[in-house]
PDB file of C-alpha atoms in Angstrom:
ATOM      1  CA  UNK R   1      96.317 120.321  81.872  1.00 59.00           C
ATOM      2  CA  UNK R   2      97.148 118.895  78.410  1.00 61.00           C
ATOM      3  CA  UNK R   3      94.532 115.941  79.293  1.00 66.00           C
ATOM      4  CA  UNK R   4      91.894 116.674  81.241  1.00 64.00           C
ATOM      5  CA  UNK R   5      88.640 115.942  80.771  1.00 55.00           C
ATOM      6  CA  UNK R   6      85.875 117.436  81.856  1.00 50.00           C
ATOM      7  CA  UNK R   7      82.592 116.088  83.153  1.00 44.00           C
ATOM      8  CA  UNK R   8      81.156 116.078  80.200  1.00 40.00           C
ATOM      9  CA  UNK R   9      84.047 113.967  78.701  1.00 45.00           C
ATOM     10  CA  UNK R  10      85.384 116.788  76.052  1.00 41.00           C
ATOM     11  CA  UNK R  11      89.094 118.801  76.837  1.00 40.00           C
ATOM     12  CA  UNK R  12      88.042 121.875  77.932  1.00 39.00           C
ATOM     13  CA  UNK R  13      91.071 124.987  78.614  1.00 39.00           C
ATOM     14  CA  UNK R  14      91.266 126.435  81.755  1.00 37.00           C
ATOM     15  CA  UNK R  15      89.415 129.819  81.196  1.00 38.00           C
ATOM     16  CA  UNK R  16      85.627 129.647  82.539  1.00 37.00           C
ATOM     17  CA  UNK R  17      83.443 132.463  84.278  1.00 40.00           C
ATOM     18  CA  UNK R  18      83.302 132.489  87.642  1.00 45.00           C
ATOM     19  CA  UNK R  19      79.576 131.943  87.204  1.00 46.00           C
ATOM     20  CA  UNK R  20      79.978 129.051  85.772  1.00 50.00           C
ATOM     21  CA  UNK R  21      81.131 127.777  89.017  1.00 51.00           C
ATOM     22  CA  UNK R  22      78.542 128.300  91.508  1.00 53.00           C
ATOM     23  CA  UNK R  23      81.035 130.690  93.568  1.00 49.00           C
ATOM     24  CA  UNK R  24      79.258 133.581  94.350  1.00 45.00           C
ATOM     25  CA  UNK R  25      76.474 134.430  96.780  1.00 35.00           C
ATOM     26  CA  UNK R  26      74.322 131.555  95.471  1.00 35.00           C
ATOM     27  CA  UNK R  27      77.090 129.404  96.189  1.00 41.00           C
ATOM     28  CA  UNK R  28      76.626 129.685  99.801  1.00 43.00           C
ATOM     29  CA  UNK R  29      74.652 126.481 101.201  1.00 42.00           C
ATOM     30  CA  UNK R  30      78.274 124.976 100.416  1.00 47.00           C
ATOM     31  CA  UNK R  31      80.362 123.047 103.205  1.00 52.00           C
ATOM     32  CA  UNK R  32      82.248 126.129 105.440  1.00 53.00           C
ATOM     33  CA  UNK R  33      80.415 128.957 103.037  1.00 51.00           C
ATOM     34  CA  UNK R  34      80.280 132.177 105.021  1.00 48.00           C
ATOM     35  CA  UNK R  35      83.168 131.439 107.094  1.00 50.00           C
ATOM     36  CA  UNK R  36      84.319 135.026 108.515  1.00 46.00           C
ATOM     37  CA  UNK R  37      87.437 135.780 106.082  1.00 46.00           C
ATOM     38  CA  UNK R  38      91.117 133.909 106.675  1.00 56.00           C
ATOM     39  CA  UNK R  39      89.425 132.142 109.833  1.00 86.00           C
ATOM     40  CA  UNK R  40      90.848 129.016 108.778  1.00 92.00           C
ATOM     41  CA  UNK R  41      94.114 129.431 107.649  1.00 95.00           C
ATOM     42  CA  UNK R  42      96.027 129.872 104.629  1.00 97.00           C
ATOM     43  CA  UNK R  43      95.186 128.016 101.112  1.00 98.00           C
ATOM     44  CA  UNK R  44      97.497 127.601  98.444  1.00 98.00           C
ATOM     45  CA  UNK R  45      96.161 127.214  94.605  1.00 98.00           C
ATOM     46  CA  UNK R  46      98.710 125.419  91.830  1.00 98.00           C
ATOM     47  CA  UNK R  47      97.051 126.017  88.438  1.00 98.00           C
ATOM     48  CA  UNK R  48      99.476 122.980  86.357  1.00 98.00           C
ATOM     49  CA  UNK R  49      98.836 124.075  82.799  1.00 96.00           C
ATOM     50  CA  UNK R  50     101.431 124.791  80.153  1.00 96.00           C
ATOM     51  CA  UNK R  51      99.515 127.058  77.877  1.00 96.00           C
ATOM     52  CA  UNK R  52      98.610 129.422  81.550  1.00 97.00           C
ATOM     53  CA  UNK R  53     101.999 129.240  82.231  1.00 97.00           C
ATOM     54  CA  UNK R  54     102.869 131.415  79.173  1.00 97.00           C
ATOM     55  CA  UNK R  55     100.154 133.388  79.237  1.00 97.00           C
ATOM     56  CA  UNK R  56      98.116 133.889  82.765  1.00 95.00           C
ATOM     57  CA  UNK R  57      95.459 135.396  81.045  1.00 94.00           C
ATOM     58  CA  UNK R  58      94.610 132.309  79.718  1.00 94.00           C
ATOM     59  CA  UNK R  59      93.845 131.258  83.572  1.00 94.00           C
ATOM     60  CA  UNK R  60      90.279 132.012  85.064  1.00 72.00           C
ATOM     61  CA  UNK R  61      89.913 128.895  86.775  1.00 85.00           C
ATOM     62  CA  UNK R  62      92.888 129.496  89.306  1.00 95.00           C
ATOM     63  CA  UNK R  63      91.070 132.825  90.694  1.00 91.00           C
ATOM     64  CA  UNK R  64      87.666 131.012  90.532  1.00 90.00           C
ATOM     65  CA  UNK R  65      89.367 128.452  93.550  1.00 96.00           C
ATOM     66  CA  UNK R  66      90.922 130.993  94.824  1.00 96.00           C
ATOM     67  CA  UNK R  67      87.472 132.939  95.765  1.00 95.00           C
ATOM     68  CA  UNK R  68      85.958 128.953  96.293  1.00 96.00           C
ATOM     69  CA  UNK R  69      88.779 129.288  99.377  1.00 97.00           C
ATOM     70  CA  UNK R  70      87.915 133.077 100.869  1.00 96.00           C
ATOM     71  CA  UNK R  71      84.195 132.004 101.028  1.00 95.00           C
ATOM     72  CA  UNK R  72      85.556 128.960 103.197  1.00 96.00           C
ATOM     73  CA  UNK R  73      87.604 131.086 105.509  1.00 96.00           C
ATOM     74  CA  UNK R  74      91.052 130.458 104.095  1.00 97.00           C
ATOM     75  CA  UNK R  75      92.815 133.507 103.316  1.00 97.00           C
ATOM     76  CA  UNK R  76      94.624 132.832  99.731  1.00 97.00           C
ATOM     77  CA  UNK R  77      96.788 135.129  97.136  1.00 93.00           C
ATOM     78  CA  UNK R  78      96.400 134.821  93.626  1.00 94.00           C
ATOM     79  CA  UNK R  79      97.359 130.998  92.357  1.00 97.00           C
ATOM     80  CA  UNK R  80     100.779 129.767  91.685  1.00 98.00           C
ATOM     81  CA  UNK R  81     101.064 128.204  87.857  1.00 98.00           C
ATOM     82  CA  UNK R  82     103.199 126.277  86.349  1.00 98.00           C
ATOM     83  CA  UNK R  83     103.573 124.519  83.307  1.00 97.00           C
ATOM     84  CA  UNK R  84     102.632 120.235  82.532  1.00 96.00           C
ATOM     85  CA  UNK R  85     105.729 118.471  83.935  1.00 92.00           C
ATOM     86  CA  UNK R  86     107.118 121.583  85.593  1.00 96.00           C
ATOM     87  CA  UNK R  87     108.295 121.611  89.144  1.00 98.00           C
ATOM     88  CA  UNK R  88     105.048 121.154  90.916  1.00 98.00           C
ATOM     89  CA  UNK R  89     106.437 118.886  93.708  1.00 98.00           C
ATOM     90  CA  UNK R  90     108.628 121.629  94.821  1.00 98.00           C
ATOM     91  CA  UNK R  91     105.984 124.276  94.785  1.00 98.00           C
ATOM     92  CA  UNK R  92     104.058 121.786  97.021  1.00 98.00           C
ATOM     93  CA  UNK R  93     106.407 121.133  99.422  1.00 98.00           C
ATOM     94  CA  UNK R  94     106.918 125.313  99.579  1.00 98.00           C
ATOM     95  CA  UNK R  95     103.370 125.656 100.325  1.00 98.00           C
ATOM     96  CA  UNK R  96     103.513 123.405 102.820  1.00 98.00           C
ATOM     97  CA  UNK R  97     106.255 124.578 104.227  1.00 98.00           C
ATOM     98  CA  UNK R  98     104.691 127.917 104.421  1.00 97.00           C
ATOM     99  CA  UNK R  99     101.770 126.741 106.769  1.00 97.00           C
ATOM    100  CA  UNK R 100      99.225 126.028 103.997  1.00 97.00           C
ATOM    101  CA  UNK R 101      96.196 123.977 105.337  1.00 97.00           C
ATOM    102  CA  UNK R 102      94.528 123.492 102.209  1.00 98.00           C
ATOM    103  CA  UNK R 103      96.307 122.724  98.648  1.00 98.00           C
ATOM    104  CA  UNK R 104      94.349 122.570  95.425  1.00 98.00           C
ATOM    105  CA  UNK R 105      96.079 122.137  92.207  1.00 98.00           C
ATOM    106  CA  UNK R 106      94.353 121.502  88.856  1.00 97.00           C
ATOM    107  CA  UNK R 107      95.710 120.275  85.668  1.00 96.00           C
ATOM    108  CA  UNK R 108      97.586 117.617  84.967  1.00 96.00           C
ATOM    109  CA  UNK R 109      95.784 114.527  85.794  1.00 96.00           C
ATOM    110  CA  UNK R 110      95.342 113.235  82.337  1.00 95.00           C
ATOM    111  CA  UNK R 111      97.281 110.698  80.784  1.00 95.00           C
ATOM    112  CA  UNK R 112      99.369 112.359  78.142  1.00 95.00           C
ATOM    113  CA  UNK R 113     103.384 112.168  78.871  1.00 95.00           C
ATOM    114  CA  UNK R 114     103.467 115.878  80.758  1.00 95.00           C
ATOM    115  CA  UNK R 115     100.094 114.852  82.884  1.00 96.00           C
ATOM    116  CA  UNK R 116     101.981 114.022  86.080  1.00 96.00           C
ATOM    117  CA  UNK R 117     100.350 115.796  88.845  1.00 98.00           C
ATOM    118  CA  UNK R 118      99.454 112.795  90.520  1.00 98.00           C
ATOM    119  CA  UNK R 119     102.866 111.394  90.800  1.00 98.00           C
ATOM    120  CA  UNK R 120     104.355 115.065  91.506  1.00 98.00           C
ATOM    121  CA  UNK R 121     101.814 115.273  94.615  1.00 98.00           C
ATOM    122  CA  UNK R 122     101.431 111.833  96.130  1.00 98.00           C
ATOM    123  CA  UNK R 123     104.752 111.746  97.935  1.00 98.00           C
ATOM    124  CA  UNK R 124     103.464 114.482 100.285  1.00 98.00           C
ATOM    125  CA  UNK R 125     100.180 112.326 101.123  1.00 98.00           C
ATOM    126  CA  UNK R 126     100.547 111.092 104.315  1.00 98.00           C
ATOM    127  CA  UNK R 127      96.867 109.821 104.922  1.00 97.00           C
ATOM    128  CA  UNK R 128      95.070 109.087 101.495  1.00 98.00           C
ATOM    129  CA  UNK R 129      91.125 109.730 101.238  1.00 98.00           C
ATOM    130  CA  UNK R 130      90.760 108.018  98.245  1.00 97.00           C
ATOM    131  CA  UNK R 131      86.669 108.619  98.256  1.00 97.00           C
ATOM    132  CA  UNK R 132      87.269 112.211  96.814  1.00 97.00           C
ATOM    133  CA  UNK R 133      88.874 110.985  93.567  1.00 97.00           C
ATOM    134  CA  UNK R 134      86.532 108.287  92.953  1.00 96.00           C
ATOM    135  CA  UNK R 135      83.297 110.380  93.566  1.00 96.00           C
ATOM    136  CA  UNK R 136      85.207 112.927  91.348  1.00 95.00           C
ATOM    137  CA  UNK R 137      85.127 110.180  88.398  1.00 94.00           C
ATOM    138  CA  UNK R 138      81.722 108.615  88.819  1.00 94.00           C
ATOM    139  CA  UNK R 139      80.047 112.503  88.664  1.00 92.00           C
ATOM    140  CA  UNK R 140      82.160 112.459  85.131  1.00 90.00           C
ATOM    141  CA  UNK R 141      81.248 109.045  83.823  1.00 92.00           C
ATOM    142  CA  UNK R 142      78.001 109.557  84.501  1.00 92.00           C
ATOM    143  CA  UNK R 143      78.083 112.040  81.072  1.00 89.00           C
ATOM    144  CA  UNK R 144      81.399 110.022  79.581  1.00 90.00           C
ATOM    145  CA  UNK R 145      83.393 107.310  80.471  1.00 94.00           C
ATOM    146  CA  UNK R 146      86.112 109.435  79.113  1.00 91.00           C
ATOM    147  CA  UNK R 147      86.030 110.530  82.851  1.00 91.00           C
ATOM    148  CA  UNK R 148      87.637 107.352  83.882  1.00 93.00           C
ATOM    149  CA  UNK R 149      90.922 108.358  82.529  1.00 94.00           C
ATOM    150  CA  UNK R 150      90.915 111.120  85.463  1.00 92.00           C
ATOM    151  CA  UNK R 151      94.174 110.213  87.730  1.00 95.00           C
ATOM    152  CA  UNK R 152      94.338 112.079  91.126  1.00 96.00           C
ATOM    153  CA  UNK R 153      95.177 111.899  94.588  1.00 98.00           C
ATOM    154  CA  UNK R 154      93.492 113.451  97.731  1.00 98.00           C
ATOM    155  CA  UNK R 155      94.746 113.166 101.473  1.00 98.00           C
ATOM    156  CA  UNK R 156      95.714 114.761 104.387  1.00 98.00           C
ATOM    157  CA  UNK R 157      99.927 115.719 104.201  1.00 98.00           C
ATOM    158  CA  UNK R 158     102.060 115.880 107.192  1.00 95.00           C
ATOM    159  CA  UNK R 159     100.320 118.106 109.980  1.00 94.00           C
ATOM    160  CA  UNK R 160      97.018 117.821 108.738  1.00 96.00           C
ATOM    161  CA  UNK R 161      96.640 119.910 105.457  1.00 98.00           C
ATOM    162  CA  UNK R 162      94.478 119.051 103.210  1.00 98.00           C
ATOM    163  CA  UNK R 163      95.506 118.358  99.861  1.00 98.00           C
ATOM    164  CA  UNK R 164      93.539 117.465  96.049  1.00 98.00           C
ATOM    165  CA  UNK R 165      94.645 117.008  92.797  1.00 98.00           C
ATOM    166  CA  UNK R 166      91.379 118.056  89.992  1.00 96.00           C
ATOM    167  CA  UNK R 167      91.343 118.141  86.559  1.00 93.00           C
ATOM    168  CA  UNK R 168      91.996 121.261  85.014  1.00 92.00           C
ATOM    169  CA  UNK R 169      88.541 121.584  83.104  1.00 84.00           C
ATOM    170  CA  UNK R 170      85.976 123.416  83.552  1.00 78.00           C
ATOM    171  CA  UNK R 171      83.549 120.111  84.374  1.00 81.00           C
ATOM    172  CA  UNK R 172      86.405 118.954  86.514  1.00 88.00           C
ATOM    173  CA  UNK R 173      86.680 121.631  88.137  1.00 92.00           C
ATOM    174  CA  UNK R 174      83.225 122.135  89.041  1.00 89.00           C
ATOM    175  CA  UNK R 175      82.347 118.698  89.695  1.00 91.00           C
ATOM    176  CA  UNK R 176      85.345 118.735  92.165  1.00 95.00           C
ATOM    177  CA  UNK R 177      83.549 121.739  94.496  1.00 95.00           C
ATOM    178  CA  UNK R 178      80.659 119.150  94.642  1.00 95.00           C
ATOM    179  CA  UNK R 179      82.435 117.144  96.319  1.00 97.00           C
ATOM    180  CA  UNK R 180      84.588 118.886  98.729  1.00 97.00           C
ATOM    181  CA  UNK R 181      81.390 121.284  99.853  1.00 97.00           C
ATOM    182  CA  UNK R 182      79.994 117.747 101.364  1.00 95.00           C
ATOM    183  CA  UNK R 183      82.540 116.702 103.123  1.00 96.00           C
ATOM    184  CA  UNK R 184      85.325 119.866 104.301  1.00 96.00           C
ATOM    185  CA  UNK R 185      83.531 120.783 107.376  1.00 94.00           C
ATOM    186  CA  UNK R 186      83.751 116.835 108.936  1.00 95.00           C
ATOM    187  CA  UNK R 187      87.269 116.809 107.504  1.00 96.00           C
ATOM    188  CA  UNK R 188      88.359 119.599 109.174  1.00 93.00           C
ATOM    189  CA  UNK R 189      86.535 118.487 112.167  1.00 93.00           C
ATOM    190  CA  UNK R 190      88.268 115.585 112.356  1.00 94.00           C
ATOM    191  CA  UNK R 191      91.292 116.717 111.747  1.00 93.00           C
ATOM    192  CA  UNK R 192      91.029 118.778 114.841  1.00 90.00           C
ATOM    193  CA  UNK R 193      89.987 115.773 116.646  1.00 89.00           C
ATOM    194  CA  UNK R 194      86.376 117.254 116.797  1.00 80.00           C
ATOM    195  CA  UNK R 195      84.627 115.134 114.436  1.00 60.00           C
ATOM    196  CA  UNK R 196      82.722 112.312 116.028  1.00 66.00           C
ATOM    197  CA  UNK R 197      79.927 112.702 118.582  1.00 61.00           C
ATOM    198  CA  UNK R 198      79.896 111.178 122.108  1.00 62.00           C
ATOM    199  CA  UNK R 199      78.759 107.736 121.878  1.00 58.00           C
ATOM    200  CA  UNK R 200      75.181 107.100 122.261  1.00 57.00           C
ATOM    201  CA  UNK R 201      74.389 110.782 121.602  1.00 52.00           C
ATOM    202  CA  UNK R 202      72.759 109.709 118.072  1.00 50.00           C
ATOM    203  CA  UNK R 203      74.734 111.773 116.302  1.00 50.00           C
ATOM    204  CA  UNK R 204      76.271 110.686 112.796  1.00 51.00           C
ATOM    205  CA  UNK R 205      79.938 109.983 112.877  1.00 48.00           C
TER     206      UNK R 205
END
């Protein structure tokens, strides 16, 4: 996560309280909060940060996502890390593999020559939903335009799982549960073919 930046346009590390988040009980008015535990599959976390990688206590922001998940209804170990540049595409493709239906890695989505998250992930992006990463970077340019460097992909991989790429600060982070919470419950939905209501019901698409 060598260059991330967070939302308020400074490199932040990874470590952060759990507070800091919004991912406890006051969390709750988020998109799928409450969901009875595991009832909607497995998650998978990647934490992509060199200095985590030799030290993990250097990572808090993996378990925050990792409780983010359980309070969605995904049942989730603790997160997989690996250093900037390491073999994150194969990791991926193991999660996947392994029935995953949601995939959040953070880190690495900076420009410096070891930020290649982006390019590790996007092969595995069958559908792109490129309105996650770009509400991602207004929320940050809105305090920097140092927010605009922010590379990522989001999208749906082969049989429906739902991948994202954040930044790996803590305004990155945070910023990037903004914007899932409004829109994982229609994602889902649709994904399951349940998302739209019968025309000329009223109902919002």
């Amino acid at each position: 996560m060598s260059g991330d930046v967070s939302a308020t346009g400074a490199p932040t590390p990874a470590n952060a309280a759990g507070a800091e988040f919004g991912t406890g009980a006051a969390a709750g008015a988020g998109s799928g909060a409450g969901a009875s535990s595991a009832g909607r599959g497995r998650g998978a976390v990647v934490v992509v940060s060199t200095q985590a990688a030799a030290d993990e206590s250097l990572d808090t922001t993996g378990p925050v996502i990792c409780d983010w998940m359980r309070q969605r209804g995904f049942s989730v170990e603790s997160a997989v890390i690996v250093a900037d540049g390491g073999p994150i595409a194969d990791i991926v493709a193991a999660e996947l593999a392994g029935g995953a239906r949601i995939v959040v890695l953070t880190g690495g989505t900076g420009v410096t020559p070891t930020d290649r998250t982006p390019e590790a992930v996007a092969p595995f992006i069958d559908l792109e939903i490129p309105g996650i990463i770009e509400e991602l970077r207004r929320r940050g340019a809105q305090a920097s335009t140092r927010a605009l460097l922010t590379r990522g992909v989001a999208g749906l991989a082969a049989g429906g799982t739902f991948v994202v790429t954040l930044p790996g600060s803590r305004g990155g982070v945070r910023d990037g549960f903004d914007v899932i919470d409004g829109v994982l419950d229609h994602l889902l939905d649709q994904v399951a073919g349940e998302g739209h209501a019968p025309r000329g019901a009223g109902g919002a698409s």
